[in-house]
XYZ file of C-alpha atoms in Angstrom:
735
model
C 105.908 72.705 85.586
C 108.698 75.104 86.646
C 110.359 75.125 90.016
C 110.011 78.440 91.883
C 111.815 79.386 95.114
C 108.559 79.897 96.975
C 106.778 77.935 99.717
C 103.274 76.614 100.171
C 100.816 78.150 102.524
C 101.208 77.371 106.259
C 104.277 75.178 105.652
C 107.796 75.549 106.593
C 109.994 77.087 103.850
C 110.604 74.639 100.951
C 110.909 74.709 97.197
C 107.742 73.849 95.424
C 106.680 73.605 91.781
C 105.158 76.802 90.343
C 102.237 75.845 88.210
C 101.767 76.871 84.610
C 98.948 79.193 85.619
C 101.137 80.888 88.248
C 103.774 81.477 85.569
C 101.126 82.987 83.269
C 100.074 85.356 86.043
C 103.629 86.425 86.656
C 104.103 87.192 82.951
C 100.991 89.164 82.680
C 101.848 91.330 85.774
C 105.539 91.781 84.777
C 105.249 92.394 80.976
C 101.805 93.879 80.337
C 99.562 96.653 81.691
C 96.552 94.436 81.869
C 94.546 94.316 85.116
C 94.428 90.740 86.474
C 92.036 88.795 88.692
C 94.033 85.979 90.190
C 91.710 83.412 91.664
C 91.738 79.746 92.633
C 90.190 77.289 95.017
C 91.333 77.117 98.699
C 94.838 75.839 98.933
C 96.047 76.539 95.528
C 98.809 78.951 96.633
C 97.343 82.407 96.069
C 98.930 83.795 99.189
C 102.265 82.089 98.367
C 102.269 83.650 94.920
C 101.458 87.073 96.455
C 104.484 86.929 98.708
C 106.668 85.828 95.801
C 105.445 88.756 93.740
C 105.927 91.250 96.547
C 109.610 90.517 96.772
C 110.535 89.752 93.152
C 108.520 91.971 90.814
C 110.287 94.986 89.299
C 107.250 97.241 89.112
C 106.703 99.784 91.824
C 103.915 98.340 93.842
C 101.926 98.402 97.083
C 100.053 95.489 98.688
C 96.682 96.332 100.222
C 93.823 94.342 101.838
C 90.255 95.059 103.066
C 90.827 94.366 106.799
C 93.566 94.890 109.245
C 94.160 91.079 109.872
C 94.158 90.459 106.158
C 96.628 93.340 105.646
C 98.991 91.994 108.440
C 98.834 88.514 106.809
C 99.581 89.929 103.397
C 102.395 92.026 104.706
C 100.666 95.146 103.431
C 98.260 97.915 104.674
C 94.550 98.351 104.599
C 92.755 99.960 101.664
C 91.104 102.522 103.988
C 94.324 103.652 105.605
C 96.313 103.869 102.373
C 93.756 105.853 100.544
C 92.477 107.632 103.673
C 88.935 106.542 102.873
C 86.024 106.846 105.346
C 84.136 103.656 106.343
C 80.893 105.093 105.171
C 79.516 103.801 101.868
C 80.915 105.534 98.688
C 78.174 106.974 96.514
C 79.179 107.467 92.858
C 79.166 111.179 91.818
C 78.891 112.248 95.491
C 80.443 115.128 97.216
C 83.288 112.920 98.225
C 84.647 113.233 94.727
C 84.794 117.002 95.073
C 85.658 117.350 98.746
C 86.996 114.087 100.120
C 90.309 113.636 98.276
C 92.289 116.718 99.143
C 93.927 115.800 102.362
C 96.916 113.778 101.173
C 100.428 114.721 102.034
C 102.901 115.527 99.290
C 104.754 112.319 99.905
C 101.548 110.213 99.456
C 100.855 112.077 96.217
C 104.359 111.172 95.001
C 103.711 107.502 95.792
C 100.372 107.560 94.005
C 101.832 109.200 90.923
C 104.827 106.823 90.737
C 102.977 103.478 91.125
C 102.953 100.912 88.453
C 100.913 98.265 90.249
C 98.426 97.918 93.098
C 97.900 94.502 94.585
C 94.635 93.950 96.530
C 94.511 90.655 98.481
C 91.252 89.016 99.668
C 89.339 90.771 96.932
C 86.278 88.664 97.575
C 85.668 90.747 100.730
C 86.108 94.078 98.945
C 82.837 95.860 98.234
C 82.154 97.392 94.828
C 81.801 100.945 96.197
C 85.177 100.633 98.000
C 86.840 99.815 94.700
C 85.115 102.846 93.081
C 86.347 105.058 95.934
C 89.866 103.812 95.127
C 89.299 104.654 91.493
C 88.161 108.167 92.299
C 91.240 108.996 94.368
C 93.586 107.569 91.826
C 92.070 109.388 88.828
C 92.365 112.674 90.696
C 95.864 112.423 92.224
C 97.338 110.712 89.202
C 95.679 113.384 86.986
C 94.580 110.613 84.585
C 91.054 109.980 83.541
C 91.515 106.314 82.788
C 90.035 103.783 85.304
C 92.155 103.661 88.473
C 94.216 106.489 87.094
C 95.919 104.123 84.566
C 97.647 102.044 87.257
C 97.595 98.310 86.888
C 95.612 96.187 89.334
C 96.250 92.667 90.603
C 93.135 91.485 92.465
C 93.690 88.232 94.399
C 91.000 86.141 95.985
C 88.387 83.397 95.673
C 84.741 84.352 95.175
C 83.840 80.980 96.493
C 84.994 82.096 99.874
C 83.875 84.885 102.231
C 81.778 87.686 100.728
C 81.944 91.459 101.355
C 79.923 92.776 104.352
C 77.046 95.076 103.464
C 74.721 95.856 106.404
C 71.047 96.137 105.491
C 70.993 99.901 105.849
C 74.189 100.228 103.727
C 72.898 97.951 100.960
C 69.570 99.802 100.889
C 71.583 102.865 99.898
C 74.096 101.112 97.596
C 71.604 99.006 95.735
C 70.522 102.072 93.873
C 73.895 102.145 92.195
C 75.180 98.556 92.262
C 73.608 95.276 91.232
C 75.721 93.304 93.700
C 78.043 94.239 96.536
C 80.903 92.322 95.032
C 84.061 93.933 93.567
C 83.157 92.915 89.982
C 80.148 95.291 90.165
C 82.540 98.246 90.505
C 81.711 100.850 87.879
C 85.377 101.594 87.305
C 86.342 97.938 86.873
C 83.650 97.444 84.303
C 85.214 100.332 82.295
C 88.500 98.534 81.882
C 89.393 95.225 80.288
C 91.008 92.668 82.601
C 92.192 89.012 82.441
C 91.456 86.184 84.782
C 93.914 83.478 85.771
C 92.755 80.620 87.950
C 95.224 78.513 89.940
C 94.055 74.953 89.750
C 96.654 72.845 91.456
C 95.543 72.184 95.035
C 98.472 71.930 97.501
C 96.419 71.567 100.655
C 94.541 68.374 99.868
C 95.999 65.177 98.257
C 92.837 63.128 98.600
C 91.205 63.525 95.191
C 87.796 62.286 96.361
C 87.765 65.016 99.005
C 88.961 67.595 96.411
C 86.020 66.657 94.106
C 83.545 67.019 96.980
C 84.903 70.416 97.873
C 84.639 71.496 94.266
C 81.108 70.580 94.127
C 80.355 72.575 97.234
C 82.335 75.557 95.946
C 80.542 75.423 92.509
C 77.090 75.095 93.927
C 76.745 71.574 92.686
C 76.372 69.708 95.945
C 73.740 67.129 95.137
C 72.383 64.336 97.363
C 75.371 62.180 96.840
C 77.818 65.003 97.824
C 75.860 65.645 101.012
C 75.729 61.957 101.755
C 79.499 61.614 101.430
C 80.158 64.630 103.551
C 77.602 63.720 106.213
C 79.210 60.305 106.495
C 81.698 62.223 108.661
C 78.914 63.217 111.133
C 79.884 61.642 114.447
C 77.416 62.428 117.273
C 78.935 63.460 120.613
C 82.508 63.048 119.197
C 85.094 63.370 121.973
C 88.539 63.302 120.573
C 91.593 62.223 122.526
C 93.648 65.254 123.627
C 96.692 64.216 121.727
C 94.781 64.137 118.491
C 94.603 67.947 118.458
C 91.180 68.578 116.935
C 90.046 72.244 116.529
C 86.412 73.138 116.299
C 85.283 75.531 113.579
C 82.141 77.497 114.392
C 80.038 80.100 112.648
C 79.901 82.702 115.446
C 82.727 84.313 117.430
C 80.776 84.220 120.755
C 80.444 80.405 120.452
C 84.147 79.952 119.717
C 85.151 82.081 122.636
C 82.688 80.266 124.957
C 84.205 76.938 124.010
C 87.720 78.115 124.524
C 86.917 79.570 127.920
C 85.049 76.440 128.996
C 87.898 74.061 128.041
C 90.524 76.270 129.685
C 88.451 76.301 132.876
C 88.304 72.504 132.883
C 92.064 72.237 133.097
C 93.516 71.988 136.598
C 96.506 74.079 137.544
C 97.478 77.735 137.628
C 96.354 80.194 134.974
C 99.253 82.268 133.600
C 98.697 85.618 131.899
C 100.881 87.100 129.203
C 100.283 90.722 128.253
C 101.158 91.876 124.720
C 103.587 94.798 124.286
C 102.237 97.405 121.889
C 104.400 100.213 120.611
C 103.364 103.147 118.394
C 100.219 102.900 116.299
C 98.693 99.416 116.079
C 94.845 99.383 115.818
C 93.158 96.906 118.164
C 91.117 95.524 115.302
C 94.363 94.412 113.724
C 95.760 92.455 116.733
C 96.864 89.177 115.299
C 96.167 87.351 118.650
C 94.994 88.111 122.097
C 96.575 91.117 123.762
C 95.929 89.324 127.037
C 96.774 85.663 126.563
C 95.626 83.300 129.327
C 97.080 79.751 129.383
C 97.401 76.761 131.513
C 99.417 73.528 131.395
C 98.026 71.170 128.689
C 95.998 74.005 127.019
C 95.395 73.355 123.337
C 96.884 76.195 121.267
C 97.374 77.104 117.683
C 100.343 79.046 116.329
C 99.275 82.154 114.537
C 102.561 83.090 112.756
C 105.365 81.295 110.952
C 108.367 80.854 113.030
C 110.768 83.790 112.193
C 113.812 81.954 113.499
C 116.080 79.974 111.097
C 114.868 76.688 112.585
C 111.286 77.211 111.257
C 109.862 75.049 113.998
C 106.234 76.058 113.613
C 103.864 77.632 111.072
C 100.704 79.589 111.039
C 97.831 77.129 111.944
C 99.958 74.457 113.661
C 98.137 72.825 116.612
C 99.840 71.823 119.775
C 99.561 71.572 123.565
C 101.322 73.554 126.278
C 103.807 71.162 127.823
C 105.504 73.436 130.352
C 104.581 76.828 131.658
C 105.812 79.394 134.174
C 105.464 83.154 134.672
C 108.213 83.984 132.145
C 107.145 81.725 129.297
C 106.023 78.280 128.126
C 106.731 75.399 125.710
C 104.435 73.621 123.285
C 104.570 70.136 121.863
C 103.046 70.137 118.375
C 100.503 67.485 117.410
C 102.179 64.383 116.006
C 105.478 65.336 117.565
C 107.327 64.608 120.916
C 109.760 67.503 120.596
C 108.844 70.490 122.693
C 109.198 74.005 121.296
C 110.204 76.774 123.619
C 108.006 79.675 122.506
C 109.345 83.130 122.303
C 107.528 86.317 121.627
C 107.087 87.321 117.983
C 106.709 90.721 116.455
C 104.030 91.913 114.061
C 104.421 95.191 112.274
C 101.756 97.796 111.346
C 103.250 99.445 108.394
C 102.566 102.375 106.010
C 104.132 103.097 102.702
C 106.540 105.947 102.436
C 108.840 107.349 99.777
C 112.677 107.156 100.507
C 113.787 110.644 99.593
C 117.308 109.373 98.774
C 116.615 106.265 96.705
C 113.162 107.411 95.526
C 111.908 103.866 96.149
C 108.621 103.069 97.866
C 109.420 101.542 101.246
C 107.475 100.189 104.206
C 107.783 102.239 107.375
C 106.748 100.698 110.645
C 104.156 102.711 112.568
C 103.597 100.263 115.355
C 104.764 96.888 116.765
C 102.707 94.205 118.509
C 104.712 91.730 120.505
C 103.137 88.591 121.862
C 103.547 84.872 122.091
C 102.428 83.667 118.658
C 99.622 81.322 119.929
C 96.003 81.459 120.926
C 93.841 79.011 122.719
C 92.467 76.822 120.004
C 89.831 74.377 121.005
C 87.634 76.494 118.725
C 87.962 79.240 116.112
C 85.428 80.996 113.880
C 85.299 79.945 110.222
C 85.898 83.588 109.269
C 89.224 83.700 111.134
C 90.288 80.253 109.754
C 90.444 81.478 106.221
C 93.866 80.842 104.864
C 94.698 78.222 107.475
C 95.140 74.431 107.174
C 94.288 71.787 109.782
C 94.868 68.059 109.893
C 91.954 67.444 112.238
C 88.886 69.669 112.666
C 85.410 69.342 114.079
C 83.109 71.503 111.949
C 79.755 73.009 113.024
C 78.500 74.492 109.694
C 74.840 73.767 110.070
C 74.208 77.399 111.082
C 76.093 78.925 108.172
C 74.502 82.247 107.257
C 76.704 83.624 104.543
C 77.929 82.921 101.058
C 80.909 80.536 100.974
C 81.051 79.988 104.752
C 80.528 76.190 104.594
C 83.061 75.868 101.774
C 85.642 77.769 103.730
C 85.154 75.593 106.809
C 85.386 72.309 104.856
C 88.417 73.361 102.747
C 90.473 74.053 105.880
C 90.981 70.276 106.236
C 93.726 68.335 104.532
C 91.523 65.217 104.018
C 88.123 63.755 104.667
C 89.311 61.406 107.376
C 90.496 64.349 109.475
C 87.125 66.031 109.264
C 84.334 65.448 111.809
C 80.895 67.109 111.554
C 79.209 67.954 114.870
C 75.946 68.232 113.146
C 74.928 67.084 109.593
C 75.234 69.633 106.865
C 71.789 70.443 105.415
C 71.424 71.578 101.853
C 70.457 75.046 102.898
C 73.766 75.542 104.778
C 75.619 75.572 101.396
C 74.940 79.127 100.507
C 75.974 80.422 97.050
C 75.156 83.715 95.564
C 73.836 83.406 92.018
C 75.603 86.605 90.893
C 78.946 84.950 91.808
C 78.086 81.916 89.688
C 77.219 84.255 86.784
C 80.447 86.071 87.166
C 82.480 82.866 87.314
C 80.943 81.855 83.993
C 81.906 85.222 82.583
C 85.375 85.012 84.047
C 86.054 81.688 82.393
C 86.079 83.391 78.999
C 88.730 86.023 80.256
C 91.539 83.500 80.801
C 94.258 84.329 78.181
C 96.260 82.000 76.069
C 99.790 82.656 74.803
C 98.586 84.509 71.758
C 96.458 86.776 73.973
C 99.351 87.524 76.304
C 101.604 88.308 73.336
C 99.033 90.781 72.093
C 98.774 92.320 75.573
C 102.607 92.687 75.739
C 102.685 94.440 72.330
C 99.703 96.685 73.294
C 101.505 97.582 76.632
C 104.675 98.552 74.781
C 102.690 100.575 72.291
C 100.880 102.291 75.140
C 103.979 103.454 76.716
C 105.483 104.779 73.482
C 102.145 106.521 72.718
C 102.292 108.047 76.263
C 105.693 109.508 75.518
C 104.420 111.186 72.419
C 100.981 112.168 73.820
C 100.892 115.966 74.062
C 97.152 116.294 74.890
C 97.883 117.647 78.391
C 100.344 120.219 76.955
C 97.706 121.321 74.355
C 94.921 121.584 76.966
C 97.152 123.614 79.307
C 98.148 126.073 76.522
C 94.538 126.440 75.411
C 93.401 127.086 78.932
C 96.101 129.676 79.495
C 95.150 131.388 76.189
C 91.446 131.570 77.113
C 92.170 132.829 80.606
C 94.559 135.548 79.534
C 92.185 136.672 76.715
C 89.122 136.699 79.026
C 90.679 138.461 82.077
C 93.731 140.333 80.818
C 93.180 140.807 77.072
C 92.053 144.420 77.252
C 94.805 145.498 79.641
C 97.571 143.451 77.920
C 96.500 142.989 74.259
C 100.019 142.085 73.114
C 100.201 139.320 75.707
C 96.909 137.908 74.650
C 98.117 137.809 71.044
C 101.365 136.069 72.280
C 99.407 133.282 73.979
C 97.158 132.872 70.900
C 100.291 132.442 68.831
C 101.799 129.944 71.251
C 98.543 127.926 71.255
C 98.440 127.863 67.462
C 102.150 126.832 67.417
C 101.482 123.882 69.654
C 98.490 122.733 67.490
C 100.418 122.949 64.245
C 103.908 121.967 65.187
C 103.195 119.473 67.975
C 99.695 118.068 68.052
C 99.201 117.651 64.299
C 102.741 116.296 63.797
C 102.327 113.865 66.732
C 99.125 112.366 65.064
C 101.070 111.700 61.890
C 104.130 110.383 63.755
C 101.971 107.980 65.696
C 101.286 106.115 62.491
C 104.981 105.390 62.065
C 105.693 103.881 65.457
C 102.349 102.081 65.552
C 103.070 100.436 62.242
C 106.582 99.371 63.329
C 105.468 97.892 66.697
C 102.528 96.155 65.029
C 104.571 94.599 62.300
C 108.089 93.831 63.673
C 108.354 90.460 65.368
C 110.934 91.602 67.816
C 109.698 95.171 68.212
C 111.465 95.775 71.542
C 114.946 95.561 69.950
C 114.070 96.982 66.550
C 116.813 99.465 65.390
C 114.271 101.155 63.180
C 111.854 101.757 66.105
C 114.608 103.037 68.283
C 115.792 105.402 65.606
C 112.264 106.743 64.949
C 111.560 107.170 68.738
C 114.803 109.146 69.315
C 114.368 111.319 66.327
C 110.797 111.947 67.284
C 111.862 112.786 70.800
C 114.477 115.213 69.497
C 111.982 117.046 67.201
C 109.248 117.450 69.842
C 111.678 118.470 72.595
C 112.849 121.266 70.358
C 109.335 122.352 69.569
C 108.303 122.412 73.185
C 111.282 124.554 74.097
C 110.351 126.875 71.296
C 106.799 127.075 72.583
C 108.023 127.762 76.149
C 110.759 130.182 75.119
C 110.876 133.518 77.046
C 108.573 136.187 75.729
C 106.663 139.056 77.285
C 107.915 140.178 80.698
C 104.468 141.277 81.717
C 103.299 140.503 85.261
C 99.565 139.989 85.248
C 97.951 142.369 87.734
C 94.492 141.887 89.074
C 92.495 142.951 92.186
C 90.295 139.820 91.824
C 91.637 137.217 94.251
C 89.670 134.376 92.476
C 91.032 135.322 89.087
C 94.510 135.585 90.542
C 94.144 132.041 91.974
C 92.828 130.642 88.680
C 95.708 132.255 86.774
C 98.308 130.918 89.220
C 96.785 127.368 89.075
C 96.627 127.497 85.310
C 100.178 128.593 84.923
C 101.341 125.944 87.455
C 99.698 123.184 85.401
C 101.104 124.540 82.168
C 104.682 124.624 83.661
C 104.285 121.154 85.266
C 103.105 119.386 82.073
C 105.840 121.071 80.016
C 108.537 120.128 82.440
C 107.344 116.514 82.768
C 107.147 116.038 78.963
C 110.524 117.732 78.308
C 112.212 115.581 80.937
C 110.930 112.302 79.481
C 111.795 113.314 75.933
C 115.363 114.294 77.075
C 115.719 110.928 78.845
C 114.672 108.882 75.746
C 117.054 110.952 73.591
C 120.000 110.047 75.898
C 119.021 106.532 76.951
C 116.877 105.071 74.246
C 113.542 103.474 74.930
C 113.295 100.275 76.985
C 110.313 99.533 79.173
C 112.002 98.994 82.599
C 114.184 102.063 82.349
C 111.417 104.202 80.890
C 108.950 103.254 83.554
C 111.487 103.947 86.316
C 112.371 107.315 84.722
C 108.717 108.281 84.507
C 108.173 107.333 88.172
C 111.172 109.457 89.213
C 109.872 112.349 87.065
C 106.446 112.049 88.688
C 108.007 112.199 92.182
C 110.221 115.156 91.303
C 107.235 116.913 89.741
C 105.254 116.570 92.977
C 108.299 117.985 94.749
C 108.390 121.065 92.580
C 104.638 121.886 92.741
C 105.126 124.208 95.665
C 108.092 125.965 94.046
C 105.935 126.949 91.096
C 103.205 128.585 93.154
C 103.031 132.284 92.587
C 103.663 134.658 95.425
C 101.680 137.647 96.430
C 102.981 141.085 95.635
C 102.558 143.474 98.492
C 104.146 146.639 97.296
C 102.732 149.665 99.034
C 101.808 152.740 97.107
C 103.532 155.982 98.112
C 100.338 158.005 98.540
C 98.095 155.767 100.532
C 100.102 152.913 101.849
C 97.473 150.494 100.491
C 98.398 147.254 98.789
C 98.960 147.277 95.071
C 96.931 145.006 92.803
C 97.962 141.300 93.157
C 100.302 140.086 90.429
C 100.941 136.665 88.878
C 104.200 136.031 87.052
C 103.894 135.191 83.402
C 105.711 131.715 83.154
C 107.279 132.640 79.826
C 108.689 135.951 80.996
C 112.481 136.185 81.006
C 113.231 139.625 79.718
C 115.999 141.825 81.245
C 114.936 143.849 84.232
C 115.520 147.615 84.365
C 118.759 148.691 86.082
C 116.810 150.835 88.546
C 115.297 147.641 89.981
C 118.597 146.103 91.038
C 121.740 147.237 92.917
C 124.287 145.319 90.796
C 122.996 144.953 87.204
C 126.305 143.442 85.837
C 125.983 140.625 88.344
C 122.280 140.243 87.570
C 122.949 139.859 83.832
C 125.792 137.454 84.438
C 123.533 135.290 86.639
C 120.723 135.433 84.119
C 123.002 134.213 81.346
C 124.233 131.389 83.551
C 120.611 130.469 84.404
C 119.702 130.305 80.708
C 122.694 128.038 79.905
C 121.978 125.781 82.921
C 118.232 125.444 81.942
C 119.186 124.585 78.388
C 121.618 121.938 79.596
C 119.041 120.413 81.924
C 116.184 120.686 79.467
C 113.970 122.581 81.842
C 112.422 126.111 81.917
C 114.795 128.798 83.170
C 112.612 129.683 86.178
C 112.942 126.125 87.467
C 116.607 126.849 87.948
C 115.954 130.126 89.690
C 113.062 132.634 89.659
C 113.741 136.105 88.422
C 112.902 137.586 91.848
C 115.583 135.378 93.312
C 118.050 136.651 90.751
C 117.326 140.141 91.827
C 117.611 139.325 95.477
C 120.988 137.690 95.020
C 122.206 140.585 92.921
C 121.046 143.049 95.589
C 122.335 141.123 98.649
C 125.459 139.636 97.017
C 125.937 136.672 99.486
C 129.554 135.544 99.831
C 129.121 132.179 101.552
C 126.968 129.126 101.069
C 125.189 129.844 104.295
C 124.312 133.455 103.217
C 123.215 132.099 99.792
C 120.947 129.479 101.397
C 119.249 132.167 103.358
C 118.164 134.096 100.305
C 114.397 133.689 100.195
C 113.384 131.467 97.284
C 116.823 129.824 97.000
C 117.342 127.691 100.121
C 119.543 124.786 101.066
C 118.553 122.466 98.154
C 119.278 125.016 95.480
C 122.551 125.921 97.348
C 123.624 122.324 97.326
C 122.950 122.002 93.605
C 123.939 125.421 92.254
C 125.688 127.226 95.071
C 129.268 126.773 93.909
C 128.554 128.077 90.366
C 126.521 131.099 91.760
C 129.189 132.060 94.345
C 131.933 131.889 91.638
C 130.012 134.333 89.498
C 129.529 136.618 92.467
C 133.230 136.529 93.300
C 134.241 137.156 89.710
C 131.984 140.243 89.493
C 133.214 141.496 92.917
C 131.351 143.731 95.284
C 130.739 147.287 94.357
């Protein structure tokens, strides 16, 4: 066992031992690309490990959950809000895949493309179709056909606990496509290998007899002896003393609310009302406690948040009684304590993920705040809302359980058997288990990796990233599509241009694709045979030489050629041409940037992954700058619009002097642009479009403000290149 600086669920901060299984999970997430299902019985520290991961892992990640309350507890956001998904069932191959994914902001696209890891908490409550909707969005926006767009998944939860909700009418529709509503029936998840790690050390219960009973209930092995042992805690008409702090767990919300209202009414004295303060956007369904809190002296309450102060006086799930109360606040004495706690309002945040434009890191941005005293009346609570909490004393009414795992969740909230009282005996039919879950658990047991398997996954992950660097399939596809489009729609008008694209496509196949296939055998053999492949000098030498070769070939393939602007009166063809050329330029730039990075920095996983994330963000930034603009030149005779034109991305030929006012300046700027593009390893037009060169040459701005005002140049380009451009203008002088 290794000590980790983390804390157990519902306890004040303390150092605990991190189990071997937890360390295995950390290693898989940090050093491999394998998807992981992290499971474990109630009280084994799943939430604790999640919080540790959230603040300590180096991979770019987001934490998501199926419900608002679960998201607040996990310090994340909901799946539906992050992926902007409708609450209606997702039907595979439905129109959603064509029409439902195109409303994301540029910033959200940047986040999706730069992610290494997505964490989904409470996965037992995530329906299969919801996971497939996530897959559909990720594949589209990450432009990656692998399941979930190639991003790694960490799925956390216990299938022995609460199941996903599928109403009858929804399941009637979904059952045509899924054999179960559980996440493991997701089509996308079944297309990708994943490992399973089960946390087995139970922190919540120390009584081994009770732990064994709970395991039998969870594993659907509750025989007559198990029921007899549990039902020995049935105490008819049990009336606990107030100071014992028992809480009643019920199956239905209406019953819990009725009990709390009745008990509050029984108390003498004045009722005090405390209204929550809500700022910004905070959905009502995500409220962590009552927005209107009604309390009296001696009311039994439960804290619903860990104390945010340094004293850590209370934790989520702690039971106590109101010992003093007035219009401006109250105090609570916890059960088994004589020290009163003066309760202050706490804050809960409703967050969204955003990209910091300066650091390029994914950060949480608060959309709304909920301020309220962190308690609720707690003579009773539903079993559903008790998930994740721990109680020393509880009265359980599980005889009316109606869902998979409900009885197990209720029983496992208790620390020991002696603190548990049953209001009614538990019949055998109240222990509801879904046979499909048992079948999956048997399957999952075979997916738990040993050290050798983890080592294999680590090596495979490293190889995958190297292979990604030298994968030019996107480049080849983009060149081929451009060749076909030019030949089909412009070949007769511009035959020389069609031949040029054919030659470029042939060059890519021969000099890049075929060579890359042969080269892959070299680095695959080295990674497969070298014991310490991550520090192998031979591998580094091969990678850098390969990067140098392919960067040179890509630059040759993208070298300036014909200056032809493609003219067409067909708006659809114009749009297709612009989209095709955009894609071609984007994939070329992305690949050239990563090859240049490896040439300069070498290949190490953390730095390569970060550089790739940064490149993905910058690529999304530049999408709009590569869009073609409409030409609206008027003809002299009729005043009608000329045919729409699309700029050939490989065009960089000199412009006729009759088109510009200051040709000397134009040629000087053009030479500077070429040198700058070569230095940065990007296409020349990414430095400055030809039309911008002409505009600057015609207008000859003399200040940074005038330069920024040139259409197509703007403040960002001025900040980056303004000094150099103005120096050239000044040297040429105005004519």
